[in-house]
Coordinates of C-alpha atoms in Angstrom, one line a residue:
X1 CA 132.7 132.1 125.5
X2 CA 130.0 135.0 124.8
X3 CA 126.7 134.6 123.7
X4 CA 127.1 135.3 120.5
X5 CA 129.6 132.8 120.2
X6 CA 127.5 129.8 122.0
X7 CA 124.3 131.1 119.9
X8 CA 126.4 130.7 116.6
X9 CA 127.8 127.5 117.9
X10 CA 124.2 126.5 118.3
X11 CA 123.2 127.2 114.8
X12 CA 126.2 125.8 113.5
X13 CA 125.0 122.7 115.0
X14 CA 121.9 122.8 114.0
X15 CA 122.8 123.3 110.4
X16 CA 125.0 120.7 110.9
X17 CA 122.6 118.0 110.8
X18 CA 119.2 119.8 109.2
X19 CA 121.0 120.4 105.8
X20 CA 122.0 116.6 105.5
X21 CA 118.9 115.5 106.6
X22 CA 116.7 117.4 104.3
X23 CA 119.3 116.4 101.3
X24 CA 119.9 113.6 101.7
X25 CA 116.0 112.5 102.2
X26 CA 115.1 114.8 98.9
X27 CA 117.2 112.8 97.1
X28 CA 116.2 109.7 98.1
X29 CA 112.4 110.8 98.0
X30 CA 113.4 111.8 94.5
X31 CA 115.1 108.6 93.1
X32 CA 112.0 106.6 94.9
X33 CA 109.3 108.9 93.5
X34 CA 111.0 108.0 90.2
X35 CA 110.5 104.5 90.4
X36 CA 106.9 104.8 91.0
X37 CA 106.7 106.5 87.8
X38 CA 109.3 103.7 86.0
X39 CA 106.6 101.4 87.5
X40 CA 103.4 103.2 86.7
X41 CA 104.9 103.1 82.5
X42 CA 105.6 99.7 82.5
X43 CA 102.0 98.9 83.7
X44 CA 100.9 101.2 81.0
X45 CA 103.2 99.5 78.5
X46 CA 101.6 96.4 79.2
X47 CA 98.4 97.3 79.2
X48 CA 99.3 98.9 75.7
X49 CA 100.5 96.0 74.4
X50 CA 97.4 94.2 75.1
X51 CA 95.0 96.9 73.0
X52 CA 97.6 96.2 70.4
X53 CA 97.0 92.2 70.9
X54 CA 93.2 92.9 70.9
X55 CA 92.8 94.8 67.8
X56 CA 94.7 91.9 65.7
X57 CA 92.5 89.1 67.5
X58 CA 89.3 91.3 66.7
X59 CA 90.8 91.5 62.9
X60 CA 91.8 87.5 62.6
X61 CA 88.1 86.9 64.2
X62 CA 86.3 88.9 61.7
X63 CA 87.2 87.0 58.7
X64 CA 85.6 83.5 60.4
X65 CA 82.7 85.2 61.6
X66 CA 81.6 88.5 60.1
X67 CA 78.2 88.4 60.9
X68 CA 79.2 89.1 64.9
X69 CA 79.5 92.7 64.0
X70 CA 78.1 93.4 67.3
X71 CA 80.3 92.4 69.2
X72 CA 83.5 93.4 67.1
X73 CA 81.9 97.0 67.6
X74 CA 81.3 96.1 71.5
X75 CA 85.5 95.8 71.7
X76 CA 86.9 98.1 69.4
X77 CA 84.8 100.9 71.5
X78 CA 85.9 99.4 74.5
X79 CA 89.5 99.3 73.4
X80 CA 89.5 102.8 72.5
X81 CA 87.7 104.0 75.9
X82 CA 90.9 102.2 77.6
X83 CA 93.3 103.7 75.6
X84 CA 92.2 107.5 75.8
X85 CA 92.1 106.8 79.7
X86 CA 95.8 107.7 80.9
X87 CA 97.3 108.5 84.5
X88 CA 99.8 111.0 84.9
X89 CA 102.5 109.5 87.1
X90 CA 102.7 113.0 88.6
X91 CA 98.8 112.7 89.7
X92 CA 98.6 109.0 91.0
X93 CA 95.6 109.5 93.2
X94 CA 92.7 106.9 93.8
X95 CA 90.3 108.8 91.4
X96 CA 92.4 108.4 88.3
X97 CA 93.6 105.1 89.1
X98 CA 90.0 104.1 89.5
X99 CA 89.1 105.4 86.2
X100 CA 91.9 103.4 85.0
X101 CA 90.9 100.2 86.2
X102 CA 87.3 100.8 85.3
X103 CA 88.3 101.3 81.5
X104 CA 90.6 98.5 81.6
X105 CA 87.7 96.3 83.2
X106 CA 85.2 97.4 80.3
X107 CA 88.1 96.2 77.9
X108 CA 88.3 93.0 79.9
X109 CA 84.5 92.3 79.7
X110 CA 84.5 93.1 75.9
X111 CA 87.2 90.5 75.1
X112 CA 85.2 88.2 76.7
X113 CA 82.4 88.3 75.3
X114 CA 84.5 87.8 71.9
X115 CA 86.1 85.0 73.9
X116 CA 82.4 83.3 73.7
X117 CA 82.1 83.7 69.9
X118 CA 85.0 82.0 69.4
X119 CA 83.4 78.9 71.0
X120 CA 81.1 78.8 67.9
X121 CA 83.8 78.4 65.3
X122 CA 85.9 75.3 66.0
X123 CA 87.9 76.3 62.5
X124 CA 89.3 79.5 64.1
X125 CA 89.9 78.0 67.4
X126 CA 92.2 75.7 65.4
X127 CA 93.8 79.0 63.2
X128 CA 97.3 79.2 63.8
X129 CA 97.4 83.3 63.4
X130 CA 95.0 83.2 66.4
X131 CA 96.0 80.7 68.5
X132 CA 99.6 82.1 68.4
X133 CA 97.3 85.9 69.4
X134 CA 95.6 84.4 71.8
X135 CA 98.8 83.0 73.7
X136 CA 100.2 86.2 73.3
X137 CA 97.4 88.0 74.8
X138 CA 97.4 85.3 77.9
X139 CA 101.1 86.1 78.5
X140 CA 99.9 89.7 78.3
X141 CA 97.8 89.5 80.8
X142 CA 100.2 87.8 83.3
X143 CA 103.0 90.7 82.4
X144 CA 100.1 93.2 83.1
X145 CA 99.8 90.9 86.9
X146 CA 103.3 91.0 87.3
X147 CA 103.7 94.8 86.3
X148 CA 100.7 95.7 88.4
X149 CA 102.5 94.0 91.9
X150 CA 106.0 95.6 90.8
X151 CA 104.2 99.1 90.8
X152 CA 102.2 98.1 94.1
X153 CA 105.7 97.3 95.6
X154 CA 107.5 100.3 94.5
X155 CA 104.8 102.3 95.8
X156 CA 105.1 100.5 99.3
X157 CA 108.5 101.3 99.7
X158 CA 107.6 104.7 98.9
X159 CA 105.2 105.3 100.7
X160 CA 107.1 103.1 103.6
X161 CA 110.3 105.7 103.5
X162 CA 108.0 108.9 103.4
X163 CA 105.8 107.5 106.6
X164 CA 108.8 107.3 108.6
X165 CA 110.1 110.0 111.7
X166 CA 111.5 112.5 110.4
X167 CA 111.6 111.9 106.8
X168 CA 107.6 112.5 107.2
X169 CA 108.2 116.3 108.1
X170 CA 111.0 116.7 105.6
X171 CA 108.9 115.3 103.0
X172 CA 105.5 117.7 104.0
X173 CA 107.9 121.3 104.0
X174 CA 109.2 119.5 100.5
X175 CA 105.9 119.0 98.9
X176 CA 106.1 115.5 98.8
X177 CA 102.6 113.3 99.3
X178 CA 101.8 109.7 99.5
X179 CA 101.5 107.4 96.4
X180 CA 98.3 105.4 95.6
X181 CA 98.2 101.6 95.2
X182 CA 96.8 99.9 92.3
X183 CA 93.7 98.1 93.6
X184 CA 91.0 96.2 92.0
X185 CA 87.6 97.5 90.9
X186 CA 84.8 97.0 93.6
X187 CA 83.2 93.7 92.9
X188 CA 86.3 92.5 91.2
X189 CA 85.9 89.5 93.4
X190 CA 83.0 88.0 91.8
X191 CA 82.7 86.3 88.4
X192 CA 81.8 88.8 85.7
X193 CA 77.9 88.0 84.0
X194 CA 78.4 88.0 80.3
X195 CA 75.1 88.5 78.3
X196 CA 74.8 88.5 74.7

């Protein structure tokens, strides 16, 4: 055999299991990069579906107790900060999902505090309109939990496959990075104050 030969053999080999490699781990990058966007939505879709929930407890609230303006306005601003607040899937870095969670937390706070005038009106605590809102908004916020560890998952295993030797070099020459978590806010641990 020549050198030519044995250098082309070489290549040939080479090629042989570089081209499946980097394929078949662009495609599977692909598909899991995917999911973590499939996840990120659904958060979003829950967290949507509890602004939704918000603004009709806010409305069924106003009618028992108008003069809590105050508060109403202290929601519907929050609500409306935590909507305009959106990730890109494409851009899931620990900036934006900060920002995220910091919106969402105002939100949280707000409802609360709305929470505490509905203490004062034993007749809307006993409204059927609100107490069917109010379980709908609990459930809500357990989908948003369940959502939130489903995306945290899906980003594991992403993160997991693009770690790994040598799917990590195939996955720097291809442009693909590593996937933030969804954390909680810094002092998430301890119990909101809730002033009037």
């Amino acid at each position: 055999m020549g050198k030519k030969t044995i250098f082309w053999f070489f290549v040939f080999i080479v090629l042989l299991f570089l081209v499946p490699l980097f394929w078949g781990t662009y495609n599977r990058l692909v598909k899991r990069d995917e999911a973590v966007k499939m996840a990120w939505a659904q958060v979003e879709n829950q967290y949507q579906r509890r602004a939704d929930l918000i603004m009709n407890l806010v409305e069924t609230v106003k009618g028992y107790a108008a003069h809590e303006q105050e508060t109403f306005t202290r929601v519907i601003e929050a609500r409306a900060k935590a909507t305009q607040v959106t990730v890109d899937a494409d851009h899931l870095n620990a900036e934006t999902l900060t920002q995220f969670n910091k919106a969402q937390g105002e939100l949280s706070q707000a409802l609360s505090r709305l929470m505490v005038v509905v203490e004062r009106y034993p007749d809307l605590k006993a409204n059927e309109n609100f107490i069917m809102l109010q379980g709908q908004l609990e459930g809500t916020e357990n989908r948003i939990a369940t959502e939130r560890k489903r995306f945290n998952e899906t980003v594991n295993k992403y993160n997991t496959y693009l770690r790994r030797f040598p799917r990590n070099m195939v996955a720097r020459v291809l442009g693909f990075g590593k996937k933030e978590y969804f954390g909680a806010d810094t002092g998430a641990d301890t119990t909101p104050d809730v002033k009037f």
